[in-house]
């Protein structure tokens, strides 16, 4: 697959704040790339630089083999953008809003009308075509925002936190829609601070913090960066301190804590961790109500690399 | 150079507001025209004699007793200045700053449309609205006058005054527009776009009271519009008109330049 976006040593500073520092990455054709990071990590600044909405201090951005500039209209015609803020017009109905945004790209009325109908269908707003935005719920508004950004069938789509403050049903609908767009051939750059979404959606993930790429790769590759093998949570009604100390001495145990009847054990990489744990509890005759084990998440990767939670 | 979808959307966003103001203007124009009668003028003259500062403050000058002079005193001293200005302030703010504020400008600028085309489209919308208001007011003034007092209105002079009024409002519009272009938030756009003309109007009101504050008339934008001087056939209002046109062109040119290089704060 060829690269459709190439960013080299991108730097952007706001007064004293270095928003993006020496950022370099590529996006391959038909790939879904996730930009993951907490608020203020530089995701939106990166997207705005890529779209030439912001002037940047140094570096280069090439999209579809050409340098991206504010006047690169041939490139812009192939790009679709869904911004974090819902940017629809209150005085226009759902169908009028989509027609307006699609009209900024598609001049032919017949083609435009067909594309608008397809966009409405994709985001599931068929029953709300003639509604004004103020009559729509937050989730439906987000869907409308997406329809406005992708109706012209772009080959590259930027989605900046499109599921913020969205109900689960709308979130699923949005994520399904994005997958469908990707199947139809669109390259997608997806920014979010929801790690679950990038895990479900993205082929490759870039983790940003303070404007710097701290890790990149597939979800599996990123999880291999962490020294944690798994996290075990056990519900135990009463646990004495000396037993907790014994848990800490088990092989490969990295950390143990007990709070509100829940025992949390974090394991380093190693063999037979769970078997050893169950054996130990049998030997000590420890009664437990619930027992479950989790593999490391991207939040664990972020925590290990930066010392803070993704949603801090 | 115009972006048709944006032009249509901008008109659609603003036409209701314009219609409301036109309806209010129609009502006021009809009432003021019908108020013209020598008896009432005498009463107003005596009122002006007892409280000259208050009358002058609202631009109501009793120097001219013809219908045209009467209309200039009562329409062009306050109503025709403030009503179109309020529309201009609101519309100019909506055309750029509100788009930036709510994020739709970022969508616009991400599309394959030139920034120059976008800002020129919005400028044309603003000036079209100002033109519509002044043209409508002119027509309603003439029609009302001809119905109630046939042959009394000096149409040519009224047209010249309204040409000056149109230029003056386009000039004020350019100030509101550049404020909207510079600001990334509507509150700042309104602070300067509304603040400068309204402060200027306040100064004009104080200057009209004469006395020590008379000097203030040299520090107000409203000094550019001199309807009574046009009516009395003086030439200097036309020089002011040319100055307004030149300043307006400069302000709009600077607005285009600012907008073309604008970073969107998102």
Coordinates of C-alpha atoms in Angstrom, one line a residue:
Chain A
X1 CA 0.0 0.0 0.0
X2 CA 1.3 3.4 -0.9
X3 CA 1.5 6.3 1.5
X4 CA -1.3 8.8 1.1
X5 CA -0.1 11.1 3.8
X6 CA 3.5 11.8 4.8
X7 CA 4.3 14.1 7.7
X8 CA 7.9 15.0 8.4
X9 CA 9.3 16.8 11.4
X10 CA 6.2 18.9 12.0
X11 CA 6.5 21.6 14.6
X12 CA 3.8 24.0 15.8
X13 CA 4.1 26.4 18.7
X14 CA 1.4 28.6 20.3
X15 CA 3.3 31.4 22.0
X16 CA 5.2 29.5 24.7
X17 CA 3.4 26.2 24.2
X18 CA 5.0 23.6 21.9
X19 CA 1.8 22.0 20.7
X20 CA 3.5 19.6 18.2
X21 CA 7.1 18.6 18.2
X22 CA 9.0 16.9 15.4
X23 CA 6.0 14.9 14.5
X24 CA 6.7 12.4 11.6
X25 CA 4.4 9.7 10.4
X26 CA 2.8 8.2 7.4
X27 CA -0.7 7.0 6.6
X28 CA -1.2 4.2 4.1
X29 CA -3.9 4.0 1.5
X30 CA -7.2 2.5 2.9
X31 CA -5.8 2.4 6.4
X32 CA -7.6 3.5 9.5
X33 CA -5.0 5.3 11.6
X34 CA -5.8 6.3 15.1
X35 CA -4.3 9.3 16.8
X36 CA -4.7 8.5 20.5
X37 CA -3.9 10.9 23.3
X38 CA -5.3 12.8 26.2
X39 CA -6.8 16.3 25.8
X40 CA -4.1 18.8 24.9
X41 CA -1.8 16.1 23.4
X42 CA -1.7 17.8 20.0
X43 CA -4.2 15.6 18.1
X44 CA -6.4 18.4 16.9
X45 CA -3.5 20.7 16.2
X46 CA -2.0 18.0 14.0
X47 CA -5.2 17.6 12.0
X48 CA -5.5 21.3 11.6
X49 CA -2.0 21.6 10.3
X50 CA -2.6 18.7 7.9
X51 CA -5.7 20.5 6.6
X52 CA -3.7 23.8 6.3
X53 CA -6.1 25.5 8.7
X54 CA -3.1 26.4 10.9
X55 CA 0.2 27.6 9.8
X56 CA 3.0 25.5 11.2
X57 CA 6.5 26.6 12.2
X58 CA 8.5 23.9 10.4
X59 CA 8.3 20.5 8.7
X60 CA 6.5 19.2 5.7
X61 CA 3.1 17.7 4.9
X62 CA 2.5 15.7 1.7
X63 CA -1.0 14.4 0.9
X64 CA -1.6 12.2 -2.2
X65 CA 1.9 12.8 -3.3
X66 CA 1.7 16.6 -3.3
X67 CA 2.6 19.3 -0.8
X68 CA -0.4 20.3 1.3
X69 CA -0.9 24.1 1.3
X70 CA -3.9 26.4 1.9
X71 CA -4.3 26.6 -1.9
X72 CA -4.0 22.9 -2.7
X73 CA -7.7 22.7 -3.8
X74 CA -7.2 19.5 -5.8
X75 CA -6.1 17.7 -2.6
X76 CA -8.8 19.4 -0.6
X77 CA -11.5 18.1 -3.0
X78 CA -10.5 14.6 -2.0
X79 CA -10.6 15.2 1.7
X80 CA -13.5 15.0 4.1
X81 CA -13.4 16.4 7.6
X82 CA -15.6 15.8 10.7
X83 CA -14.6 18.2 13.4
X84 CA -15.0 17.8 17.2
X85 CA -17.6 20.6 17.4
X86 CA -20.9 20.0 15.7
X87 CA -20.8 22.7 13.0
X88 CA -24.3 22.5 11.4
X89 CA -26.7 25.3 10.7
X90 CA -29.7 25.7 13.0
X91 CA -31.8 27.3 10.2
X92 CA -31.3 24.4 7.8
X93 CA -32.9 21.0 8.0
X94 CA -30.9 17.8 8.1
X95 CA -31.1 17.3 4.4
X96 CA -30.4 21.0 3.7
X97 CA -27.3 21.0 5.9
X98 CA -25.9 17.9 4.2
X99 CA -26.7 19.4 0.8
X100 CA -25.0 22.6 1.7
X101 CA -21.8 20.9 2.8
X102 CA -21.8 18.5 -0.1
X103 CA -22.4 21.5 -2.4
X104 CA -19.1 23.0 -1.4
X105 CA -17.5 20.0 -3.2
X106 CA -20.0 18.7 -5.7
X107 CA -21.4 21.2 -8.2
X108 CA -23.5 18.7 -10.3
X109 CA -27.0 18.8 -8.7
X110 CA -28.0 15.2 -9.7
X111 CA -24.8 13.7 -8.3
X112 CA -25.0 15.8 -5.2
X113 CA -28.6 14.8 -4.4
X114 CA -27.6 11.1 -4.8
X115 CA -24.6 11.5 -2.6
X116 CA -26.7 13.3 0.1
X117 CA -29.2 10.5 0.1
X118 CA -26.4 7.9 0.5
X119 CA -24.9 9.9 3.4
X120 CA -28.2 10.1 5.1
X121 CA -28.6 6.3 4.7
X122 CA -25.1 5.7 6.0
X123 CA -25.6 7.5 9.2
X124 CA -29.1 6.3 9.7
X125 CA -30.9 9.7 9.6
X126 CA -33.6 8.7 7.1
X127 CA -36.4 9.4 9.6
X128 CA -35.0 12.8 10.4
X129 CA -34.4 14.3 7.0
X130 CA -36.7 17.3 7.5
X131 CA -35.9 17.9 11.1
X132 CA -34.1 21.0 12.2
X133 CA -30.9 20.4 14.3
X134 CA -32.4 21.7 17.5
X135 CA -34.9 18.9 17.4
X136 CA -32.2 16.2 17.2
X137 CA -30.6 14.5 20.2
X138 CA -26.8 14.8 20.8
X139 CA -26.1 11.5 19.1
X140 CA -28.2 12.3 16.1
X141 CA -26.5 15.7 15.8
X142 CA -23.1 13.9 15.8
X143 CA -24.4 11.7 13.0
X144 CA -25.5 14.7 11.0
X145 CA -22.1 16.3 11.6
X146 CA -20.5 13.1 10.1
X147 CA -22.9 13.0 7.2
X148 CA -22.0 16.7 6.4
X149 CA -18.3 15.8 6.4
X150 CA -18.4 12.7 4.2
X151 CA -21.3 13.2 1.9
X152 CA -19.0 14.1 -1.1
X153 CA -17.3 10.7 -0.9
X154 CA -13.8 11.8 -0.1
X155 CA -10.9 9.3 -0.4
X156 CA -9.3 10.6 2.8
X157 CA -11.4 11.3 5.9
X158 CA -10.3 13.1 9.1
X159 CA -12.5 12.4 12.1
X160 CA -11.7 14.5 15.1
X161 CA -13.3 12.9 18.2
X162 CA -16.6 12.2 16.5
X163 CA -18.1 10.3 19.4
X164 CA -17.6 12.7 22.2
X165 CA -20.7 12.9 24.4
X166 CA -22.6 10.3 22.3
X167 CA -25.0 7.7 23.5
X168 CA -23.9 4.0 23.0
X169 CA -26.4 3.4 20.2
X170 CA -25.2 6.4 18.2
X171 CA -21.6 5.5 19.0
X172 CA -22.0 2.0 17.6
X173 CA -23.8 3.5 14.5
X174 CA -20.9 5.9 14.0
X175 CA -18.2 3.3 14.4
X176 CA -20.1 1.0 12.0
X177 CA -20.4 3.8 9.5
X178 CA -16.7 4.5 9.7
X179 CA -15.9 0.8 9.1
X180 CA -18.2 0.9 6.1
X181 CA -16.5 4.0 4.6
X182 CA -13.2 2.3 5.0
X183 CA -14.4 -0.9 3.3
X184 CA -15.6 1.3 0.4
X185 CA -12.0 2.5 0.0
X186 CA -11.6 5.6 2.2
X187 CA -8.4 6.2 4.2
X188 CA -9.3 7.3 7.7
X189 CA -7.4 9.4 10.3
X190 CA -9.3 9.1 13.6
X191 CA -8.5 11.1 16.7
X192 CA -9.9 10.2 20.0
X193 CA -9.1 9.8 23.7
X194 CA -11.3 6.7 23.9
X195 CA -8.8 3.7 23.7
X196 CA -11.7 1.2 23.2
X197 CA -12.6 2.9 20.0
X198 CA -9.1 2.8 18.5
X199 CA -8.8 -0.8 19.5
X200 CA -12.0 -1.7 17.7
X201 CA -11.5 0.5 14.7
X202 CA -7.9 1.2 13.8
X203 CA -5.3 -0.8 11.9
X204 CA -2.5 1.3 13.4
X205 CA -2.3 3.6 16.3
X206 CA -0.1 6.6 17.1
X207 CA -0.1 7.6 20.8
X208 CA 0.6 11.3 21.4
X209 CA 1.5 13.1 24.5
X210 CA 2.4 16.8 24.8
X211 CA 2.8 17.0 21.0
X212 CA 5.2 14.1 20.8
X213 CA 4.7 10.6 19.4
X214 CA 5.4 8.3 22.3
X215 CA 4.5 5.0 20.6
X216 CA 3.1 3.7 17.4
X217 CA 2.0 0.4 15.9
X218 CA -0.9 -2.0 15.9
X219 CA -2.9 -2.5 19.1
X220 CA -1.0 -5.8 19.7
X221 CA 2.4 -4.2 19.1
X222 CA 1.6 -1.4 21.5
X223 CA 0.5 -3.8 24.2
X224 CA 3.7 -5.7 23.9
X225 CA 5.5 -2.5 24.9
X226 CA 4.2 -2.8 28.4
X227 CA 5.8 -5.1 31.0
X228 CA 2.3 -6.1 32.3
X229 CA 1.0 -9.5 31.3
X230 CA -2.4 -9.3 32.8
X231 CA -4.4 -7.7 35.6
X232 CA -6.4 -9.9 38.0
X233 CA -9.2 -8.7 40.2
X234 CA -10.6 -10.9 42.9
X235 CA -13.5 -10.1 45.2
X236 CA -12.7 -11.3 48.7
X237 CA -14.8 -10.4 51.8
X238 CA -12.0 -10.3 54.3
X239 CA -8.3 -10.3 53.7
X240 CA -5.6 -10.0 56.4
X241 CA -2.5 -7.9 55.7
X242 CA -0.1 -10.9 56.1
X243 CA -2.0 -12.7 53.3
X244 CA -1.7 -9.6 51.1
X245 CA 2.0 -9.6 51.7
X246 CA 2.1 -13.3 50.7
X247 CA 0.3 -12.5 47.4
X248 CA 3.1 -10.0 46.7
X249 CA 5.7 -12.7 47.0
X250 CA 4.1 -14.8 44.2
X251 CA 6.1 -15.3 41.1
X252 CA 5.9 -12.5 38.5
X253 CA 3.6 -10.3 40.7
X254 CA 4.3 -6.7 40.0
X255 CA 1.8 -5.0 42.3
X256 CA -0.9 -5.9 44.8
X257 CA -3.5 -3.7 46.3
X258 CA -6.7 -4.4 48.3
X259 CA -9.6 -1.9 48.4
X260 CA -13.3 -2.2 49.1
X261 CA -13.2 -6.0 49.2
X262 CA -11.4 -6.1 45.8
X263 CA -7.9 -7.5 45.5
X264 CA -6.0 -6.1 42.4
X265 CA -2.9 -8.1 41.2
X266 CA -0.8 -6.9 38.3
X267 CA 1.4 -9.6 36.7
X268 CA 4.6 -9.1 34.8
X269 CA 5.2 -11.2 31.7
X270 CA 5.7 -14.9 32.6
X271 CA 4.3 -18.4 32.4
X272 CA 1.4 -20.0 34.5
X273 CA 0.6 -16.9 36.4
X274 CA -3.1 -17.7 36.9
X275 CA -2.5 -21.4 37.6
X276 CA 0.0 -20.4 40.4
X277 CA -2.5 -17.8 41.8
X278 CA -5.4 -20.3 42.0
X279 CA -3.1 -22.9 43.6
X280 CA -2.0 -20.4 46.2
X281 CA -5.6 -19.5 47.1
X282 CA -6.5 -23.2 47.4
X283 CA -3.6 -23.8 49.7
X284 CA -4.4 -20.8 51.9
X285 CA -8.2 -21.7 51.7
X286 CA -9.1 -18.2 50.6
X287 CA -12.7 -17.9 49.7
X288 CA -13.6 -15.5 46.9
X289 CA -16.8 -14.4 45.2
X290 CA -15.7 -13.2 41.8
X291 CA -12.5 -13.6 39.9
X292 CA -11.6 -12.1 36.6
X293 CA -8.5 -11.4 34.6
X294 CA -7.8 -8.6 32.0
X295 CA -5.1 -8.3 29.4
X296 CA -3.3 -5.0 29.4
X297 CA -5.1 -2.1 27.7
X298 CA -3.7 0.9 25.7
X299 CA -4.3 2.9 28.9
X300 CA -1.7 0.6 30.6
X301 CA 0.7 1.3 27.7
X302 CA 0.1 5.0 28.1
X303 CA 0.4 4.8 31.9
X304 CA 3.7 3.0 31.6
X305 CA 5.2 5.3 29.0
X306 CA 4.0 8.6 30.5
X307 CA 3.2 7.8 34.2
X308 CA -0.3 9.1 33.8
X309 CA -3.8 7.9 32.7
X310 CA -5.0 8.6 29.2
X311 CA -8.0 10.5 30.6
X312 CA -6.0 12.6 33.1
Chain B
X1 CA -16.3 35.7 -7.3
X2 CA -19.0 34.1 -5.3
X3 CA -19.6 30.8 -3.6
X4 CA -23.2 30.0 -4.3
X5 CA -24.0 27.5 -1.6
X6 CA -22.4 29.8 1.0
X7 CA -24.2 32.9 -0.4
X8 CA -27.6 31.1 -0.3
X9 CA -26.9 29.9 3.3
X10 CA -25.9 33.3 4.4
X11 CA -29.0 34.9 2.9
X12 CA -31.2 32.2 4.5
X13 CA -29.6 32.8 7.9
X14 CA -30.3 36.5 7.8
X15 CA -33.4 37.2 5.8
X16 CA -35.8 36.9 8.7
X17 CA -33.9 39.4 10.7
X18 CA -33.9 41.8 7.8
X19 CA -37.6 41.4 7.2
X20 CA -38.3 42.2 10.9
X21 CA -36.3 45.4 10.7
X22 CA -37.9 46.3 7.3
X23 CA -41.3 45.9 8.9
X24 CA -40.4 48.1 11.8
X25 CA -38.9 50.7 9.5
X26 CA -42.0 50.7 7.3
X27 CA -44.1 51.4 10.4
X28 CA -41.9 54.2 11.6
X29 CA -41.5 55.8 8.2
X30 CA -45.3 55.8 7.7
X31 CA -45.8 57.4 11.1
X32 CA -43.2 60.0 10.7
X33 CA -44.4 61.0 7.2
X34 CA -48.0 61.3 8.5
X35 CA -46.8 63.4 11.4
X36 CA -45.7 66.2 9.0
X37 CA -48.0 69.2 9.3
X38 CA -47.2 72.8 9.9
X39 CA -49.2 72.9 13.1
X40 CA -47.2 70.0 14.5
X41 CA -44.0 71.6 13.4
X42 CA -44.9 74.7 15.3
X43 CA -45.4 72.5 18.4
X44 CA -42.1 70.8 17.8
X45 CA -40.4 74.2 17.3
X46 CA -41.6 75.4 20.7
X47 CA -40.5 72.1 22.1
X48 CA -37.1 72.6 20.6
X49 CA -36.9 76.1 21.9
X50 CA -37.5 74.9 25.5
X51 CA -35.2 71.8 25.2
X52 CA -32.8 72.5 22.4
X53 CA -30.0 70.1 23.7
X54 CA -32.3 67.1 24.0
X55 CA -33.7 67.6 20.5
X56 CA -30.3 68.2 19.0
X57 CA -28.9 65.2 20.8
X58 CA -31.2 62.9 18.7
X59 CA -30.2 64.8 15.6
X60 CA -33.5 66.6 15.4
X61 CA -32.7 69.9 13.9
X62 CA -35.5 72.3 13.4
X63 CA -33.8 74.4 10.8
X64 CA -35.7 73.1 7.8
X65 CA -39.5 73.2 7.7
X66 CA -40.2 71.5 4.3
X67 CA -41.3 67.9 4.1
X68 CA -37.8 66.8 3.0
X69 CA -36.2 68.8 5.9
X70 CA -38.8 67.4 8.3
X71 CA -38.0 63.8 7.2
X72 CA -34.2 64.5 7.4
X73 CA -34.7 65.8 10.9
X74 CA -36.8 62.9 12.2
X75 CA -35.7 59.9 10.1
X76 CA -32.0 60.6 9.3
X77 CA -31.0 61.9 12.7
X78 CA -31.6 58.7 14.5
X79 CA -33.8 56.0 12.9
X80 CA -32.0 55.6 9.6
X81 CA -28.7 55.6 11.4
X82 CA -29.4 53.2 14.2
X83 CA -31.8 50.6 12.6
X84 CA -29.6 49.6 9.7
X85 CA -26.6 49.8 12.0
X86 CA -28.1 47.2 14.3
X87 CA -28.8 44.8 11.4
X88 CA -25.3 45.4 10.0
X89 CA -23.7 44.6 13.4
X90 CA -25.6 41.4 13.8
X91 CA -25.2 40.2 10.2
X92 CA -21.4 41.1 10.0
X93 CA -20.8 39.1 13.2
X94 CA -22.7 36.1 11.8
X95 CA -20.9 36.2 8.5
X96 CA -17.4 35.4 9.7
X97 CA -16.9 35.4 13.5
X98 CA -19.9 33.2 14.2
X99 CA -18.8 30.7 11.6
X100 CA -15.3 30.6 13.1
X101 CA -16.8 30.4 16.6
X102 CA -19.0 27.4 16.0
X103 CA -16.5 25.6 13.7
X104 CA -18.3 25.7 10.4
X105 CA -15.6 28.0 9.0
X106 CA -13.1 25.2 9.5
X107 CA -15.3 23.0 7.3
X108 CA -15.5 25.7 4.7
X109 CA -11.8 26.3 4.6
X110 CA -11.1 22.6 4.4
X111 CA -13.2 22.4 1.2
X112 CA -11.7 23.2 -2.2
X113 CA -12.9 26.9 -2.1
X114 CA -10.6 29.8 -2.1
X115 CA -10.5 31.9 1.0
X116 CA -10.8 35.0 -1.1
X117 CA -14.0 33.7 -2.7
X118 CA -15.4 32.9 0.8
X119 CA -14.7 36.3 2.2
X120 CA -15.9 38.1 -0.9
X121 CA -19.1 36.1 -0.8
X122 CA -19.7 37.2 2.8
X123 CA -18.9 40.8 1.9
X124 CA -21.4 40.8 -0.9
X125 CA -24.0 39.4 1.4
X126 CA -23.5 42.2 3.9
X127 CA -23.5 44.9 1.3
X128 CA -26.5 43.4 -0.4
X129 CA -28.4 43.5 2.9
X130 CA -27.4 47.1 3.6
X131 CA -28.4 48.0 0.0
X132 CA -31.7 46.3 0.4
X133 CA -32.5 48.1 3.7
X134 CA -31.5 51.6 2.3
X135 CA -33.2 51.0 -1.0
X136 CA -36.4 49.8 0.7
X137 CA -36.4 52.7 3.1
X138 CA -35.9 55.1 0.2
X139 CA -38.8 53.6 -1.7
X140 CA -41.1 53.5 1.3
X141 CA -40.2 57.1 2.2
X142 CA -41.0 58.3 -1.3
X143 CA -44.2 56.3 -1.6
X144 CA -45.5 57.3 1.8
X145 CA -44.7 61.0 1.1
X146 CA -46.4 60.9 -2.3
X147 CA -49.5 59.3 -0.9
X148 CA -49.9 61.7 2.0
X149 CA -48.3 64.9 0.5
X150 CA -48.2 64.5 -3.3
X151 CA -45.4 66.6 -4.9
X152 CA -43.9 67.9 -1.7
X153 CA -40.9 65.6 -1.4
X154 CA -37.7 66.6 -3.2
X155 CA -37.0 63.3 -4.8
X156 CA -33.6 64.1 -6.4
X157 CA -32.2 65.5 -3.1
X158 CA -33.7 62.6 -1.2
X159 CA -32.0 60.2 -3.5
X160 CA -28.6 62.0 -3.1
X161 CA -29.0 61.9 0.7
X162 CA -29.9 58.2 0.5
X163 CA -26.9 57.6 -1.7
X164 CA -24.8 59.2 1.0
X165 CA -26.6 57.2 3.6
X166 CA -25.9 53.9 1.7
X167 CA -22.2 54.8 1.4
X168 CA -22.2 55.7 5.1
X169 CA -23.7 52.3 6.2
X170 CA -21.4 50.4 3.9
X171 CA -18.6 52.3 5.5
X172 CA -19.8 51.3 9.0
X173 CA -20.4 47.8 7.7
X174 CA -16.8 47.5 6.7
X175 CA -15.8 48.3 10.3
X176 CA -18.1 45.6 11.7
X177 CA -16.9 43.2 9.0
X178 CA -13.2 43.7 9.8
X179 CA -13.9 43.2 13.5
X180 CA -15.7 39.9 12.6
X181 CA -12.7 38.9 10.4
X182 CA -10.1 39.6 13.1
X183 CA -12.0 38.0 16.0
X184 CA -12.1 34.3 16.5
X185 CA -15.0 34.6 19.0
X186 CA -18.3 36.4 18.5
X187 CA -17.9 38.2 21.8
X188 CA -14.8 40.0 20.6
X189 CA -16.3 40.6 17.1
X190 CA -19.3 42.2 18.8
X191 CA -17.2 44.1 21.3
X192 CA -15.4 46.0 18.5
X193 CA -17.9 45.6 15.6
X194 CA -20.7 47.1 17.7
X195 CA -18.6 49.0 20.2
X196 CA -16.8 51.3 17.7
X197 CA -19.9 52.5 15.8
X198 CA -22.1 52.7 18.9
X199 CA -19.5 54.6 20.9
X200 CA -19.2 56.9 17.9
X201 CA -22.9 57.4 17.9
X202 CA -22.9 58.3 21.6
X203 CA -20.1 60.9 21.0
X204 CA -22.2 62.2 18.1
X205 CA -25.2 62.6 20.5
X206 CA -23.0 64.5 22.9
X207 CA -21.5 66.7 20.2
X208 CA -25.0 67.5 19.0
X209 CA -25.8 69.1 22.3
X210 CA -23.3 71.9 21.3
X211 CA -21.6 74.0 23.8
X212 CA -18.2 72.7 25.1
X213 CA -18.8 69.2 23.6
X214 CA -19.2 70.6 20.1
X215 CA -15.6 69.7 19.4
X216 CA -16.4 66.0 19.7
X217 CA -18.1 66.1 16.3
X218 CA -14.6 65.8 14.8
X219 CA -14.1 62.5 16.6
X220 CA -17.1 60.6 15.4
X221 CA -17.7 58.4 12.4
X222 CA -21.2 60.0 12.1
X223 CA -19.7 63.3 11.0
X224 CA -19.2 61.7 7.6
X225 CA -23.0 61.8 7.0
X226 CA -24.4 65.3 6.5
X227 CA -27.9 65.1 5.2
X228 CA -28.8 68.7 5.9
X229 CA -25.7 70.0 4.1
X230 CA -26.7 67.9 1.1
X231 CA -30.2 69.4 1.3
X232 CA -28.9 72.9 1.4
X233 CA -26.8 72.2 -1.6
X234 CA -23.3 72.3 0.0
X235 CA -20.5 70.5 -1.8
X236 CA -18.4 69.2 1.2
X237 CA -20.6 66.2 1.9
X238 CA -19.6 64.7 -1.5
X239 CA -15.9 65.0 -0.5
X240 CA -16.8 63.1 2.7
X241 CA -18.6 60.6 0.5
X242 CA -15.4 60.0 -1.5
X243 CA -13.4 59.7 1.7
X244 CA -15.8 57.1 3.0
X245 CA -15.5 55.1 -0.2
X246 CA -11.7 55.2 -0.1
X247 CA -11.6 54.1 3.6
X248 CA -14.2 51.4 3.0
X249 CA -12.1 49.9 0.1
X250 CA -9.0 50.0 2.4
X251 CA -10.8 48.3 5.3
X252 CA -12.2 45.6 3.0
X253 CA -8.9 45.0 1.4
X254 CA -7.2 44.6 4.8
X255 CA -10.1 42.3 5.8
X256 CA -9.3 40.0 2.8
X257 CA -5.6 40.0 3.6
X258 CA -6.3 39.1 7.3
X259 CA -8.7 36.4 6.4
X260 CA -6.4 34.8 3.8
X261 CA -3.7 34.4 6.4
X262 CA -5.9 33.7 9.3
X263 CA -5.1 30.8 11.7
X264 CA -8.3 29.2 13.0
X265 CA -8.2 28.7 16.7
X266 CA -9.9 25.4 17.3

